[in-house]
């Protein structure tokens, strides 16, 4: 994990603006610092260990929307219209969702209201390599584990319901309740804790699986944190 300058402090890539010499006044500004994976933080080029070329990576990229002014001094950045989405100020799930295609989990752009939003979503996806091969495969493997865990919870919940409906002895019901709680605790702690990676994709999958079983994620959280927009939860 790297600490990345959202607006490049020394120079802006010539592809975006050959005349801009960097946002030097934001070099130590907290609002301009973001955590970034190594791939997102590098510049497009050649991977020296493998010799393979790659086209994504932020590096010193900082494109603006057509017609946007480019800042050249302190305070002027407030008038800019960046292409890249800053997740500390904007909710990425407004722009992206996740879908499984050919058994692989891809980020896809939502149906957005404006051309500017579409432009920003496309630019962010391409520059950061959100659907690069390695990330897609890691995300897919992660979601397969999530699916296994949520189905384990659903299975335990069904066993509990059957025990209650069948008037099973109280010790049996108590054990079933314990099993359900253990499955839920493991699912939340391993995959839904706010610090976990792939959280938006995970929530989408968990919601879908629970909905198929007649359950709602929002009802199961019971006060536990899940730092996603309330509108994301069914």
CSV table of C-alpha atoms in Angstrom, one decimal:
chain,number,residue,atom,x,y,z
A,1,UNK,CA,0.0,0.0,0.0
A,2,UNK,CA,1.4,3.4,-1.0
A,3,UNK,CA,0.5,7.0,0.0
A,4,UNK,CA,-0.5,8.7,-3.3
A,5,UNK,CA,-0.9,12.4,-4.1
A,6,UNK,CA,-4.3,12.7,-5.8
A,7,UNK,CA,-3.0,15.8,-7.6
A,8,UNK,CA,0.6,15.2,-8.6
A,9,UNK,CA,3.0,17.5,-6.6
A,10,UNK,CA,5.8,17.7,-9.1
A,11,UNK,CA,4.4,17.5,-12.6
A,12,UNK,CA,1.3,16.5,-14.5
A,13,UNK,CA,1.7,13.9,-17.2
A,14,UNK,CA,2.3,15.5,-20.6
A,15,UNK,CA,-0.6,13.5,-22.0
A,16,UNK,CA,-2.9,15.5,-19.7
A,17,UNK,CA,-1.3,18.9,-19.7
A,18,UNK,CA,2.3,19.6,-20.9
A,19,UNK,CA,2.3,23.1,-19.4
A,20,UNK,CA,1.3,22.3,-15.8
A,21,UNK,CA,4.3,21.8,-13.5
A,22,UNK,CA,2.5,20.1,-10.7
A,23,UNK,CA,0.4,21.0,-7.6
A,24,UNK,CA,3.5,21.9,-5.5
A,25,UNK,CA,1.3,23.7,-2.9
A,26,UNK,CA,-0.6,20.5,-2.1
A,27,UNK,CA,2.5,18.4,-1.5
A,28,UNK,CA,1.9,18.0,2.2
A,29,UNK,CA,-1.9,18.7,2.3
A,30,UNK,CA,-3.8,15.9,4.0
A,31,UNK,CA,-6.7,16.3,1.6
A,32,UNK,CA,-4.4,15.5,-1.3
A,33,UNK,CA,-3.1,12.2,0.2
A,34,UNK,CA,-4.8,8.9,-0.5
A,35,UNK,CA,-3.9,5.2,0.1
A,36,UNK,CA,-3.2,3.4,-3.2
A,37,UNK,CA,-2.1,-0.1,-4.2
A,38,UNK,CA,1.2,-0.4,-6.0
A,39,UNK,CA,-0.3,-1.0,-9.4
A,40,UNK,CA,-2.6,2.1,-9.2
A,41,UNK,CA,0.2,4.3,-8.0
A,42,UNK,CA,2.7,3.4,-10.8
A,43,UNK,CA,3.0,5.0,-14.2
A,44,UNK,CA,2.0,3.0,-17.4
A,45,UNK,CA,5.0,1.3,-18.9
A,46,UNK,CA,6.9,-2.0,-18.8
A,47,UNK,CA,7.0,-4.4,-15.8
A,48,UNK,CA,10.8,-5.0,-15.5
A,49,UNK,CA,10.6,-8.4,-13.8
A,50,UNK,CA,8.3,-9.9,-16.5
A,51,UNK,CA,8.9,-7.6,-19.5
A,52,UNK,CA,5.2,-7.2,-20.0
A,53,UNK,CA,3.7,-3.9,-20.9
A,54,UNK,CA,0.7,-2.4,-19.0
A,55,UNK,CA,-1.5,0.5,-19.9
A,56,UNK,CA,-3.0,1.4,-16.5
A,57,UNK,CA,-1.6,3.2,-13.5
A,58,UNK,CA,-2.0,6.7,-12.2
A,59,UNK,CA,1.6,7.9,-11.9
A,60,UNK,CA,1.4,11.6,-12.7
A,61,UNK,CA,-1.9,11.4,-14.5
A,62,UNK,CA,-4.5,14.0,-13.6
A,63,UNK,CA,-6.8,14.6,-16.5
A,64,UNK,CA,-9.6,17.2,-16.3
A,65,UNK,CA,-13.0,17.2,-17.9
A,66,UNK,CA,-13.2,19.1,-21.3
A,67,UNK,CA,-13.5,22.8,-20.6
A,68,UNK,CA,-12.2,22.7,-17.0
A,69,UNK,CA,-9.7,25.3,-16.0
A,70,UNK,CA,-6.3,23.9,-14.8
A,71,UNK,CA,-4.9,25.2,-11.5
A,72,UNK,CA,-1.5,26.8,-11.4
A,73,UNK,CA,-1.5,28.2,-7.9
A,74,UNK,CA,-3.0,27.8,-4.4
A,75,UNK,CA,-6.8,27.8,-4.3
A,76,UNK,CA,-7.3,27.5,-8.0
A,77,UNK,CA,-7.8,23.7,-7.7
A,78,UNK,CA,-11.2,24.3,-6.3
A,79,UNK,CA,-12.5,25.3,-9.7
A,80,UNK,CA,-11.1,22.2,-11.5
A,81,UNK,CA,-13.3,19.4,-12.7
A,82,UNK,CA,-11.2,16.2,-12.3
A,83,UNK,CA,-11.8,13.1,-14.3
A,84,UNK,CA,-10.5,10.8,-11.5
A,85,UNK,CA,-13.0,10.0,-8.7
A,86,UNK,CA,-11.7,10.9,-5.3
A,87,UNK,CA,-13.2,8.2,-2.9
A,88,UNK,CA,-12.6,10.4,0.1
A,89,UNK,CA,-15.1,12.9,-1.3
A,90,UNK,CA,-17.4,10.8,-3.6
A,91,UNK,CA,-19.0,7.4,-3.2
A,92,UNK,CA,-17.5,5.1,-6.0
A,93,UNK,CA,-20.7,3.0,-5.9
A,94,UNK,CA,-22.5,5.9,-7.5
A,95,UNK,CA,-20.5,5.1,-10.6
A,96,UNK,CA,-19.7,1.4,-10.5
A,97,UNK,CA,-21.3,-1.9,-9.7
A,98,UNK,CA,-20.0,-5.5,-10.0
A,99,UNK,CA,-21.3,-8.3,-12.3
A,100,UNK,CA,-20.1,-11.8,-13.0
A,101,UNK,CA,-19.4,-12.5,-16.6
A,102,UNK,CA,-18.0,-15.9,-17.7
A,103,UNK,CA,-17.5,-16.8,-14.0
A,104,UNK,CA,-15.3,-13.7,-13.5
A,105,UNK,CA,-16.2,-10.6,-11.4
A,106,UNK,CA,-16.0,-7.4,-13.3
A,107,UNK,CA,-16.6,-3.8,-12.3
A,108,UNK,CA,-19.1,-2.2,-14.6
A,109,UNK,CA,-20.2,1.3,-15.1
A,110,UNK,CA,-23.8,2.2,-14.0
A,111,UNK,CA,-26.3,4.0,-16.2
A,112,UNK,CA,-25.3,7.5,-15.3
A,113,UNK,CA,-27.3,10.6,-15.8
A,114,UNK,CA,-24.7,12.9,-17.5
A,115,UNK,CA,-22.0,12.6,-20.1
A,116,UNK,CA,-19.5,14.1,-17.5
A,117,UNK,CA,-20.3,11.3,-15.0
A,118,UNK,CA,-19.8,8.7,-17.8
A,119,UNK,CA,-16.6,10.3,-18.8
A,120,UNK,CA,-15.3,10.2,-15.2
A,121,UNK,CA,-16.3,6.6,-14.6
A,122,UNK,CA,-14.6,5.5,-17.8
A,123,UNK,CA,-11.5,7.5,-17.2
A,124,UNK,CA,-11.2,6.2,-13.6
A,125,UNK,CA,-11.7,2.6,-14.6
A,126,UNK,CA,-9.1,2.8,-17.4
A,127,UNK,CA,-6.4,4.8,-15.5
A,128,UNK,CA,-6.6,2.7,-12.3
A,129,UNK,CA,-7.0,-0.6,-14.1
A,130,UNK,CA,-10.1,-1.6,-12.1
A,131,UNK,CA,-10.6,-4.6,-14.5
A,132,UNK,CA,-7.0,-5.6,-15.0
A,133,UNK,CA,-6.5,-9.3,-15.3
A,134,UNK,CA,-4.8,-9.9,-12.0
A,135,UNK,CA,-7.3,-7.9,-10.0
A,136,UNK,CA,-10.3,-9.5,-11.7
A,137,UNK,CA,-9.0,-13.0,-10.8
A,138,UNK,CA,-8.2,-12.0,-7.2
A,139,UNK,CA,-11.7,-10.4,-6.8
A,140,UNK,CA,-13.3,-13.5,-8.3
A,141,UNK,CA,-11.5,-15.9,-6.0
A,142,UNK,CA,-12.4,-13.7,-3.0
A,143,UNK,CA,-16.1,-13.7,-4.0
A,144,UNK,CA,-16.2,-17.4,-4.4
A,145,UNK,CA,-15.1,-17.6,-0.7
A,146,UNK,CA,-17.8,-15.1,0.2
A,147,UNK,CA,-20.4,-17.1,-1.6
A,148,UNK,CA,-19.4,-20.3,0.3
A,149,UNK,CA,-19.5,-18.4,3.6
A,150,UNK,CA,-22.9,-16.8,3.1
A,151,UNK,CA,-24.4,-20.1,1.9
A,152,UNK,CA,-23.1,-21.7,5.1
A,153,UNK,CA,-25.0,-19.1,7.1
A,154,UNK,CA,-28.2,-19.6,5.1
A,155,UNK,CA,-27.9,-23.4,5.6
A,156,UNK,CA,-27.5,-23.0,9.3
A,157,UNK,CA,-30.5,-20.6,9.4
A,158,UNK,CA,-32.7,-23.1,7.5
A,159,UNK,CA,-31.7,-25.9,10.0
A,160,UNK,CA,-32.7,-23.6,12.9
A,161,UNK,CA,-36.1,-22.9,11.3
A,162,UNK,CA,-36.7,-26.6,10.7
A,163,UNK,CA,-35.8,-27.3,14.3
A,164,UNK,CA,-38.3,-24.7,15.6
A,165,UNK,CA,-41.0,-25.7,13.2
A,166,UNK,CA,-40.5,-29.4,14.2
A,167,UNK,CA,-40.8,-28.7,17.9
A,168,UNK,CA,-37.3,-30.0,18.4
A,169,UNK,CA,-36.0,-30.3,22.0
A,170,UNK,CA,-34.8,-26.9,23.4
A,171,UNK,CA,-31.1,-28.1,23.6
A,172,UNK,CA,-31.2,-28.8,19.9
A,173,UNK,CA,-32.7,-25.4,19.1
A,174,UNK,CA,-30.1,-23.7,21.4
A,175,UNK,CA,-27.3,-25.5,19.5
A,176,UNK,CA,-28.8,-24.4,16.1
A,177,UNK,CA,-29.0,-20.8,17.3
A,178,UNK,CA,-25.4,-21.0,18.4
A,179,UNK,CA,-24.4,-22.4,14.9
A,180,UNK,CA,-26.3,-19.6,13.2
A,181,UNK,CA,-24.6,-17.0,15.3
A,182,UNK,CA,-21.2,-18.5,14.7
A,183,UNK,CA,-21.8,-18.6,10.9
A,184,UNK,CA,-22.9,-15.0,10.9
A,185,UNK,CA,-19.9,-13.8,13.1
A,186,UNK,CA,-17.5,-15.5,10.8
A,187,UNK,CA,-19.1,-14.0,7.7
A,188,UNK,CA,-19.1,-10.5,9.1
A,189,UNK,CA,-15.6,-10.6,10.6
A,190,UNK,CA,-14.0,-12.2,7.6
A,191,UNK,CA,-15.8,-10.4,4.8
A,192,UNK,CA,-18.1,-7.6,5.9
A,193,UNK,CA,-15.9,-5.8,8.4
A,194,UNK,CA,-15.4,-2.2,7.2
A,195,UNK,CA,-11.7,-2.7,6.9
A,196,UNK,CA,-12.0,-5.6,4.4
A,197,UNK,CA,-11.0,-5.3,0.8
A,198,UNK,CA,-13.5,-5.7,-2.1
A,199,UNK,CA,-16.2,-4.5,0.3
A,200,UNK,CA,-18.7,-3.2,-2.3
A,201,UNK,CA,-18.4,-6.3,-4.4
A,202,UNK,CA,-18.8,-8.4,-1.3
A,203,UNK,CA,-21.9,-6.6,-0.1
A,204,UNK,CA,-23.5,-6.9,-3.6
A,205,UNK,CA,-23.0,-10.7,-3.5
A,206,UNK,CA,-24.1,-11.1,0.1
A,207,UNK,CA,-27.3,-9.1,-0.5
A,208,UNK,CA,-28.1,-11.2,-3.6
A,209,UNK,CA,-27.6,-14.5,-1.8
A,210,UNK,CA,-29.6,-13.5,1.2
A,211,UNK,CA,-32.4,-12.1,-0.9
A,212,UNK,CA,-32.7,-15.4,-2.7
A,213,UNK,CA,-33.3,-17.0,0.7
A,214,UNK,CA,-35.8,-14.4,1.8
A,215,UNK,CA,-33.4,-12.5,4.1
A,216,UNK,CA,-32.2,-8.9,4.3
A,217,UNK,CA,-28.7,-7.9,5.1
A,218,UNK,CA,-29.8,-4.6,6.8
A,219,UNK,CA,-31.9,-6.7,9.2
A,220,UNK,CA,-29.0,-9.0,10.1
A,221,UNK,CA,-26.4,-6.3,10.8
A,222,UNK,CA,-28.1,-5.5,14.2
A,223,UNK,CA,-26.1,-2.3,14.8
A,224,UNK,CA,-22.8,-3.5,13.4
A,225,UNK,CA,-20.9,-1.1,11.2
A,226,UNK,CA,-21.0,-1.3,7.5
A,227,UNK,CA,-19.7,1.9,6.0
A,228,UNK,CA,-21.6,1.9,2.7
A,229,UNK,CA,-24.4,4.3,1.6
A,230,UNK,CA,-27.7,3.4,3.3
A,231,UNK,CA,-29.3,3.2,-0.2
A,232,UNK,CA,-27.0,0.3,-0.9
A,233,UNK,CA,-28.7,-2.0,1.6
A,234,UNK,CA,-32.0,-3.8,0.8
